[in-house]
C-alpha positions as YAML, in Angstrom:
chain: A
units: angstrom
residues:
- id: 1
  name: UNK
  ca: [48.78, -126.64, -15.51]
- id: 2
  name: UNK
  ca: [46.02, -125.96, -13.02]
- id: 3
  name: UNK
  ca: [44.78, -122.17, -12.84]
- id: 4
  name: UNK
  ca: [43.59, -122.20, -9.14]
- id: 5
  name: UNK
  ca: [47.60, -123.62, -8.01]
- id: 6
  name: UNK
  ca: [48.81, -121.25, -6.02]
- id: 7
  name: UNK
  ca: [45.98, -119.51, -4.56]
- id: 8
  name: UNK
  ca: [46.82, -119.64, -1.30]
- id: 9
  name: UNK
  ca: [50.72, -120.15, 0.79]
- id: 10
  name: UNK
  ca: [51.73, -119.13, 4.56]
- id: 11
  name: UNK
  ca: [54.65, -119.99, 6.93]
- id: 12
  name: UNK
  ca: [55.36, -119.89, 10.47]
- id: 13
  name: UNK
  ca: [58.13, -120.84, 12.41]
- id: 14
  name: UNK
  ca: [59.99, -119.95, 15.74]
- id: 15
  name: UNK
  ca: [63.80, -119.11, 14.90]
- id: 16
  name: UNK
  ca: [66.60, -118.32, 16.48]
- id: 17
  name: UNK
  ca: [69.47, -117.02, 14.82]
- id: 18
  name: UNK
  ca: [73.24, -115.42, 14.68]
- id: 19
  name: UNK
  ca: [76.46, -114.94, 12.87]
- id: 20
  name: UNK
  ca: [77.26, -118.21, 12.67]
- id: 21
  name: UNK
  ca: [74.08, -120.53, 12.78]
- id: 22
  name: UNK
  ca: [69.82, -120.92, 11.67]
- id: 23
  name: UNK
  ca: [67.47, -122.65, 13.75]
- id: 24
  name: UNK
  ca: [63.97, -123.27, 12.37]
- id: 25
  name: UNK
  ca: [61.77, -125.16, 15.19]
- id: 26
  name: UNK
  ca: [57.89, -125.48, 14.67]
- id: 27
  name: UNK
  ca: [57.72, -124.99, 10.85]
- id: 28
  name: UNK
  ca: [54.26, -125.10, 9.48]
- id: 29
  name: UNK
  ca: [54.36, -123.91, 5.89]
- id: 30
  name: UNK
  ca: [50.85, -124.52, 3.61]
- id: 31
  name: UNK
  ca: [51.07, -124.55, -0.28]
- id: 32
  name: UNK
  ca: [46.68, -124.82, -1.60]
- id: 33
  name: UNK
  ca: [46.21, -128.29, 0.20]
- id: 34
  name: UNK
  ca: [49.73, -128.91, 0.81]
- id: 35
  name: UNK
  ca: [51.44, -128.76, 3.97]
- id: 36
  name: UNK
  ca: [54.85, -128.99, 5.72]
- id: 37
  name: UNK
  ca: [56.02, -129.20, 9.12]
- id: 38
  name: UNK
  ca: [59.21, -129.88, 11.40]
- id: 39
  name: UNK
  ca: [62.09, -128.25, 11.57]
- id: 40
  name: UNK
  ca: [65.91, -127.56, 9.64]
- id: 41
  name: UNK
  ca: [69.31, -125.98, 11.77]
- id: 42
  name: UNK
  ca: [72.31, -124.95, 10.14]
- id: 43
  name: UNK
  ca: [74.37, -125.61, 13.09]
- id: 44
  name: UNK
  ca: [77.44, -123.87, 11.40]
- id: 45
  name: UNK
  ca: [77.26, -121.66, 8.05]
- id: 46
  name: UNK
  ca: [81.43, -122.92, 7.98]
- id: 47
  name: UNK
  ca: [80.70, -126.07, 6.01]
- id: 48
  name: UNK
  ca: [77.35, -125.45, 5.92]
- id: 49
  name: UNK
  ca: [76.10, -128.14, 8.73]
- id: 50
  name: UNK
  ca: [72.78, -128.88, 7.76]
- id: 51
  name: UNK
  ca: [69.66, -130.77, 9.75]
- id: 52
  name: UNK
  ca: [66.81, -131.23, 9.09]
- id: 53
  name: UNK
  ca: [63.38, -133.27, 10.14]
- id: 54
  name: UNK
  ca: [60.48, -132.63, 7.37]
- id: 55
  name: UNK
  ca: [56.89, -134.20, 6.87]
- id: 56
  name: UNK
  ca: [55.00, -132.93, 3.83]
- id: 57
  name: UNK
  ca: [51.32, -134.65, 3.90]
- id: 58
  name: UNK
  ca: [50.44, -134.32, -0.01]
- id: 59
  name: UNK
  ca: [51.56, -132.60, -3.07]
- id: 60
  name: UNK
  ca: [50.18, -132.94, -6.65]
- id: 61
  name: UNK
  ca: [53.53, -131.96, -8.38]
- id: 62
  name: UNK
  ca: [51.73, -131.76, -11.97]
- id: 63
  name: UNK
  ca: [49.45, -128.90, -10.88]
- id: 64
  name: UNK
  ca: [52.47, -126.45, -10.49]
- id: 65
  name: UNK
  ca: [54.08, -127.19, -14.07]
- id: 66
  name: UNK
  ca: [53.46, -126.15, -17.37]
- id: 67
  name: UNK
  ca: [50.77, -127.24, -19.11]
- id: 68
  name: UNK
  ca: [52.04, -130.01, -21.36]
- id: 69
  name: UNK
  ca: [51.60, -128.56, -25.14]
- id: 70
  name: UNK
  ca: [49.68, -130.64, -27.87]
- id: 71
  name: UNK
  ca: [51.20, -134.10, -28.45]
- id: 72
  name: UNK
  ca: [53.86, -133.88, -25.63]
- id: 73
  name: UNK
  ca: [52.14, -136.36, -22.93]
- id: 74
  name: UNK
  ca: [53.62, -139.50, -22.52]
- id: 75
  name: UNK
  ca: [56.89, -138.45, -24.36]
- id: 76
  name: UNK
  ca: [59.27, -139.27, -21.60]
- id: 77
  name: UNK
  ca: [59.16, -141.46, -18.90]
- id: 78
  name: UNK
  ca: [59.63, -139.92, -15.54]
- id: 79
  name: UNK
  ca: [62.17, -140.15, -13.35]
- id: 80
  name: UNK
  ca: [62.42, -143.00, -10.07]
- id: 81
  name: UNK
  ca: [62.98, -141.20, -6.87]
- id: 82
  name: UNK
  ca: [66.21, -142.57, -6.95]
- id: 83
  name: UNK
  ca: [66.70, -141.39, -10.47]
- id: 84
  name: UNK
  ca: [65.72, -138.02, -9.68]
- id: 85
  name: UNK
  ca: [68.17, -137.45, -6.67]
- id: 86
  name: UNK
  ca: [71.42, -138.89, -8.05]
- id: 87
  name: UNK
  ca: [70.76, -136.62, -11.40]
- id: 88
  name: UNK
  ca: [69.63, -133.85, -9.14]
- id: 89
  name: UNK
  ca: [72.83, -133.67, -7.06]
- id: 90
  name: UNK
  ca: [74.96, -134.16, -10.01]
- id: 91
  name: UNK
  ca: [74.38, -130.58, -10.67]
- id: 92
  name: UNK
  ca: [75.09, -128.98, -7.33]
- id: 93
  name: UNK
  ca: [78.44, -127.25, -7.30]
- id: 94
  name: UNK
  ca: [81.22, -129.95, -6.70]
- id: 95
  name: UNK
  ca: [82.66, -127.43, -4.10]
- id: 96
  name: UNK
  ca: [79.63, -127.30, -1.95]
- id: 97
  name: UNK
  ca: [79.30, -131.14, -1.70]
- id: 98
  name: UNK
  ca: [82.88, -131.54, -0.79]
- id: 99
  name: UNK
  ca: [82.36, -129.21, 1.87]
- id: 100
  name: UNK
  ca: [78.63, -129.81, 3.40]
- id: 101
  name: UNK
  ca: [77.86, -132.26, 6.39]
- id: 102
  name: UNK
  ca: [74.23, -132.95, 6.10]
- id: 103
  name: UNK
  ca: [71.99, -135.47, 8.17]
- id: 104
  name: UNK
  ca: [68.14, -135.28, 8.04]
- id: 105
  name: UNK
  ca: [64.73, -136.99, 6.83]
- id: 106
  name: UNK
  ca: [61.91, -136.23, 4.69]
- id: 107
  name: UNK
  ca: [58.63, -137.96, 4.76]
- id: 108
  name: UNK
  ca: [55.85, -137.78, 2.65]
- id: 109
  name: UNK
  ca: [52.07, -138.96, 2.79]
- id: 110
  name: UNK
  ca: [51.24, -138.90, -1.07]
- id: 111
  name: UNK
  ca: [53.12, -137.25, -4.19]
- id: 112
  name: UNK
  ca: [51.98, -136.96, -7.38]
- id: 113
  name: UNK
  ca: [54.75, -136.42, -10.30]
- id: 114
  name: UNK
  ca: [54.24, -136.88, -14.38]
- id: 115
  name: UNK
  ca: [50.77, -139.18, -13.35]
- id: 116
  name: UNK
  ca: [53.08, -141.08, -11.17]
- id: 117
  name: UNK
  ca: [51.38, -141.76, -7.57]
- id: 118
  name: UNK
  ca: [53.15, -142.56, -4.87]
- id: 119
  name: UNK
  ca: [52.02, -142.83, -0.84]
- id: 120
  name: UNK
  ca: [54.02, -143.34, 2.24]
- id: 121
  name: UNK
  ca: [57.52, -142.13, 1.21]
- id: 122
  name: UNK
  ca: [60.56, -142.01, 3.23]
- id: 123
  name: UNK
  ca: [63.91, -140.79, 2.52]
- id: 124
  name: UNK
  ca: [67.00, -139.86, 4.64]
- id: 125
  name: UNK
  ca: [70.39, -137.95, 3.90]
- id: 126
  name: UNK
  ca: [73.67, -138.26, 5.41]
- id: 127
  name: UNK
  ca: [76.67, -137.32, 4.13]
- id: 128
  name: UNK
  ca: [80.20, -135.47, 4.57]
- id: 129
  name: UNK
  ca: [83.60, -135.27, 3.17]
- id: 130
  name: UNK
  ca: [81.94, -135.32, -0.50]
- id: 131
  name: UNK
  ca: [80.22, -139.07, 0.43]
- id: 132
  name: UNK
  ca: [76.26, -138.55, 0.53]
- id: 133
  name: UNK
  ca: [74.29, -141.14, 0.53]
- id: 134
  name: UNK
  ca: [70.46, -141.16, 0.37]
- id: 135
  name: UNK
  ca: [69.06, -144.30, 2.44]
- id: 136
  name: UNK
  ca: [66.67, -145.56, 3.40]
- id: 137
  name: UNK
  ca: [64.40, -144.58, 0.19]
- id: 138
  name: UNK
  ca: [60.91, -146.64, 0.44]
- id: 139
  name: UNK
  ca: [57.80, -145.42, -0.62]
- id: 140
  name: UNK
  ca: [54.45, -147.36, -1.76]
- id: 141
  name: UNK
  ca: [52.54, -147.61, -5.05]
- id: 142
  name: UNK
  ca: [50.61, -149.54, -7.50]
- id: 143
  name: UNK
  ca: [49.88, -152.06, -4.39]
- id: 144
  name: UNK
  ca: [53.44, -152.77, -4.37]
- id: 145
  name: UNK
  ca: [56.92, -151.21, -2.81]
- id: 146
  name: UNK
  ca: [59.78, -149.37, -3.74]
- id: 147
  name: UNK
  ca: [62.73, -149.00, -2.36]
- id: 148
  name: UNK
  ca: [66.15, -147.06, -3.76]
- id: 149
  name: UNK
  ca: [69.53, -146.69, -2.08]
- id: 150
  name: UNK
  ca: [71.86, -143.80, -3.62]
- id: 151
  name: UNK
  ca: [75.40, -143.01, -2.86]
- id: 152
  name: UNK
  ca: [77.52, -139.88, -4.20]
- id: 153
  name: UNK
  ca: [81.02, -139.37, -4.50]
- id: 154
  name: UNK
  ca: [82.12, -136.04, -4.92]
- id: 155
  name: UNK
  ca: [85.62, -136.31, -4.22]
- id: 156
  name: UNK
  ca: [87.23, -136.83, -7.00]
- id: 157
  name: UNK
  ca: [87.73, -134.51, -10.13]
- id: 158
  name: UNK
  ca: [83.68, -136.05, -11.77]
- id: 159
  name: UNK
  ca: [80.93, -137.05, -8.99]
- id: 160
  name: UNK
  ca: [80.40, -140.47, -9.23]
- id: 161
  name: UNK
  ca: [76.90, -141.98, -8.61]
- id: 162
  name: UNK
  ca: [75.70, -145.56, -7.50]
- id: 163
  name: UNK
  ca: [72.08, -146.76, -7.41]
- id: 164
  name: UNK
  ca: [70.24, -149.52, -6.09]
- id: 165
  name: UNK
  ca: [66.44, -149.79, -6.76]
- id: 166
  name: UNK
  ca: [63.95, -153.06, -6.14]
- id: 167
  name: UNK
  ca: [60.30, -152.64, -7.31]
- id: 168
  name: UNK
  ca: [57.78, -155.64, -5.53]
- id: 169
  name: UNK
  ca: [54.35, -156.67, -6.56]
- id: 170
  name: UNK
  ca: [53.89, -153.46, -8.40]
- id: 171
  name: UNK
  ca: [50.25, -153.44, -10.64]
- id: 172
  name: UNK
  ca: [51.57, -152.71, -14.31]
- id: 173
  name: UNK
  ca: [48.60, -151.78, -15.04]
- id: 174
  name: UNK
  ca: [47.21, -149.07, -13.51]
- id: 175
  name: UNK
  ca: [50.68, -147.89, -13.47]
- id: 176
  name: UNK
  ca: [50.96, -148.11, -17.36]
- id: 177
  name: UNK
  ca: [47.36, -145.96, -17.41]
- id: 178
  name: UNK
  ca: [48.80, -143.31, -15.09]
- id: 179
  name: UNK
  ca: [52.18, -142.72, -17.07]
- id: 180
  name: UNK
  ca: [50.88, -143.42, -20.76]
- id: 181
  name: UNK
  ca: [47.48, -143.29, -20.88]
- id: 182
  name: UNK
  ca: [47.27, -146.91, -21.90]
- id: 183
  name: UNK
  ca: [48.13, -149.85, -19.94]
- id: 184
  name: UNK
  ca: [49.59, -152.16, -22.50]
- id: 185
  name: UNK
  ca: [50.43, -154.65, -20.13]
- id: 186
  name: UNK
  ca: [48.40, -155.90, -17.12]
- id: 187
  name: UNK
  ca: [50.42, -157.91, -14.07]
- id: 188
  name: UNK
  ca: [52.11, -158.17, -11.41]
- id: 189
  name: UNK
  ca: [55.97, -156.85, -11.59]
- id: 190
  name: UNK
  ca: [59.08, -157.01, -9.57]
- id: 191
  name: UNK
  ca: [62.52, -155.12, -11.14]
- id: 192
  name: UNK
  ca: [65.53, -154.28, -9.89]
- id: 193
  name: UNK
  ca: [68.29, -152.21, -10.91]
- id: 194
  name: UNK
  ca: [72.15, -151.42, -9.95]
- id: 195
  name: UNK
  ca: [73.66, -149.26, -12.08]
- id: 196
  name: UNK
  ca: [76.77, -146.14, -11.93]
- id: 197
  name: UNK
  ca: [77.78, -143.39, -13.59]
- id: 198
  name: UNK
  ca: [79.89, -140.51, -13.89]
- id: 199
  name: UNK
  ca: [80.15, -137.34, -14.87]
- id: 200
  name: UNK
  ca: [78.05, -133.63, -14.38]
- id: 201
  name: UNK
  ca: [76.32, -133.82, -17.93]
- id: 202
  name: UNK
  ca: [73.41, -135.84, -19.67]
- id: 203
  name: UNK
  ca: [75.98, -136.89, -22.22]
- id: 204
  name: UNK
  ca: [78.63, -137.91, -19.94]
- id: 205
  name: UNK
  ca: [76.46, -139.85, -17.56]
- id: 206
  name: UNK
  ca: [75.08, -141.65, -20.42]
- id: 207
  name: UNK
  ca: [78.54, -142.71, -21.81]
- id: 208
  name: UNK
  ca: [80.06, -143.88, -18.34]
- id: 209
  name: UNK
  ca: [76.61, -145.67, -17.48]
- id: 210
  name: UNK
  ca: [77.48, -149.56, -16.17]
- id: 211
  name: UNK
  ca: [75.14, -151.78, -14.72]
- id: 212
  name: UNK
  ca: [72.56, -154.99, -14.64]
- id: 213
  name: UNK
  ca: [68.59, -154.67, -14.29]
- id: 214
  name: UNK
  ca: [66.20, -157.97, -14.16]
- id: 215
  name: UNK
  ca: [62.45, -158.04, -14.38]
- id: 216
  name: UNK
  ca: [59.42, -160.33, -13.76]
- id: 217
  name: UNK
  ca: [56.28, -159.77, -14.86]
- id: 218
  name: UNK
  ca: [53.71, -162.42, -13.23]
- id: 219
  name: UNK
  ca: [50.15, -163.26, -14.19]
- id: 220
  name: UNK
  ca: [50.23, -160.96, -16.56]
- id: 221
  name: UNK
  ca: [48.15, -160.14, -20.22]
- id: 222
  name: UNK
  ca: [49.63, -157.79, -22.86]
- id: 223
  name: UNK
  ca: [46.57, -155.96, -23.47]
- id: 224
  name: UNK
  ca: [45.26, -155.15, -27.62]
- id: 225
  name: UNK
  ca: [47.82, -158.48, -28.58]
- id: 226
  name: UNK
  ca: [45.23, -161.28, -29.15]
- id: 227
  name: UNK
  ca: [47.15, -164.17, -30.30]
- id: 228
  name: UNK
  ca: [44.29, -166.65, -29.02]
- id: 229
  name: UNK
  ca: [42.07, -165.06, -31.06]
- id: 230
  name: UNK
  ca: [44.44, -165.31, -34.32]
- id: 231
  name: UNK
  ca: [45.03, -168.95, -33.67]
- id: 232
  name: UNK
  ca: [41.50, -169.18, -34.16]
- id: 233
  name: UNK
  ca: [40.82, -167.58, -36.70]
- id: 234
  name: UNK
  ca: [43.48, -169.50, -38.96]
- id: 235
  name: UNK
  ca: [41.60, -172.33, -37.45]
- id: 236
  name: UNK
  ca: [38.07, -171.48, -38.60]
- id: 237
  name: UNK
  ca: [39.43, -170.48, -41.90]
- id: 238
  name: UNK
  ca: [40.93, -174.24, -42.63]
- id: 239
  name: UNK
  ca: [38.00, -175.65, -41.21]
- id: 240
  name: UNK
  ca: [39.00, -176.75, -37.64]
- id: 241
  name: UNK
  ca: [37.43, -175.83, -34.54]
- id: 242
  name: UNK
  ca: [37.67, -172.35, -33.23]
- id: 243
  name: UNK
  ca: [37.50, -170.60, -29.35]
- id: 244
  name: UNK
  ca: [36.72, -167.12, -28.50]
- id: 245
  name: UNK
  ca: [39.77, -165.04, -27.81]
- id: 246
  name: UNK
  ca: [39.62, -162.26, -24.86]
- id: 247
  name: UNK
  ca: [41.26, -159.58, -26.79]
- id: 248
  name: UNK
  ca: [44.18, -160.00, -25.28]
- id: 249
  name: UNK
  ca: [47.11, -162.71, -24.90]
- id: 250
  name: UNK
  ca: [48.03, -164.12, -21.29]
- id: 251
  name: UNK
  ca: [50.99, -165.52, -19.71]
- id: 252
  name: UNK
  ca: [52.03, -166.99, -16.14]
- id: 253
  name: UNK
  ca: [55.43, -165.67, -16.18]
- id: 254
  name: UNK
  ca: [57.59, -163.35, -18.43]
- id: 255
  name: UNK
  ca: [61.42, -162.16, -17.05]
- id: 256
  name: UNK
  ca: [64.42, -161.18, -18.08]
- id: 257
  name: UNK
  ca: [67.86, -159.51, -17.77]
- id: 258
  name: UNK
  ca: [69.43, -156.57, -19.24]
- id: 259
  name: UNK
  ca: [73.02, -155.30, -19.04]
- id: 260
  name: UNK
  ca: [74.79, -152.01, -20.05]
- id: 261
  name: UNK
  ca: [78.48, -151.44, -20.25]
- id: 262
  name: UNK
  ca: [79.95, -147.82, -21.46]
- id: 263
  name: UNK
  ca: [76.26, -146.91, -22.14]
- id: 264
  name: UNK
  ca: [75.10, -149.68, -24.35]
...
């Protein structure tokens, strides 16, 4: 999407290395303005053992994809964090995540990902014995917090995935802008969300997917929905006495619950 991406990329590190295990101390790899440090040991290839200790200060993900083609922005919502890393390791080979003993943590200053922005984020991966579990997940945006908790179980015959995710005093608006160009809705949210699935394909995940979400939107406006206004404009028409509407309709409060069993 951006011609000048990848105009510039180095890496340095100190190894040390044999039959049998990786070391990586003193990583310092740049990417244009991007860069990542720390280090990553495979103890043991017989497993693998992996750890790992990563800080990335910035990335504008969107610069590196494909220019979105005409009409195509805005078509699908992107995926949480959470989201992203339970569908993610759905796909590795079952094999490999019955096998692996991993342990490590990734932070990162600022990402950018489908207009999503999001600062201070934190994640760390344990797992063994086909459990995983990434925890904690936190990261900032909007003027609000996130934070996801995801747990894997690849022992049985389809991984099964559990997710946890709590959104607090996030800014619908300027969130809205970012993701659809519009914000239709201006306020102050908090959502949560605790759902499983199972399963290694869209379909499948989709069909198992069980769960409860609830959402409160506070001090909030729906933006373009004047009902105010309409009131008085029926009101002129017979007559009566009629206020200026804002051009938009506001509310203290506005929650709710939602539930899906099998999918629906």
């Amino acid at each position: 999407a951006d011609p000048k991406a990848f105009s510039e990329a180095a890496f340095a590190a100190a190894f040390a290395a044999g039959p049998d295990h990786l070391r990586l101390e003193g990583i310092e790899a740049t990417l244009d303005q991007s860069r990542l440090t720390g280090s990553l040991a495979v103890p043991s290839f017989a497993g693998p053992v992996l750890r790992f200790d990563l800080a990335l200060n910035g990335m504008d993900v969107d610069r590196y994809l494909p220019p979105a083609a005409e009409g195509e922005a805005g078509d699908s919502a992107p995926a949480t964090p959470a989201e992203a890393a339970g569908g993610g390791a759905m796909q590795l080979p079952m094999s490999l995540l019955r096998q692996v003993d991993v342990s490590g943590e990734v932070t990162a200053g600022r990402l950018q990902i489908q207009g999503l922005r999001l600062s201070d984020l934190e994640a760390r991966l344990d797992g063994r014995e086909g459990q995983l579990r990434l925890h904690p997940l936190t990261a900032r945006l909007y003027g609000g917090q996130y934070a996801g908790d995801v747990r894997l179980d690849a022992r049985g015959e389809a991984p099964r995935v559990r997710l946890s995710e709590r959104l607090s005093g996030v800014a619908t608006g300027p969130l809205l802008k970012d993701l659809a160009g519009r914000g239709y809705v201006a306020g102050t949210a908090d959502v949560s969300l605790d759902l499983a699935f199972a399963g290694q394909t869209a379909d499948a995940a989709l069909g198992s997917l069980d769960g409860q979400g609830r959402y409160r939107l506070r001090d909030g406006t729906v933006l373009g929905v004047d009902l105010e206004g309409a009131l008085n404009r029926a009101l002129a028409a017979t007559g009566g006495a009629a206020g200026a509407g804002d051009g938009g309709t506001s509310f203290d409060e506005l929650k709710g619950t939602v539930t899906v069993e099998a999918g629906r």
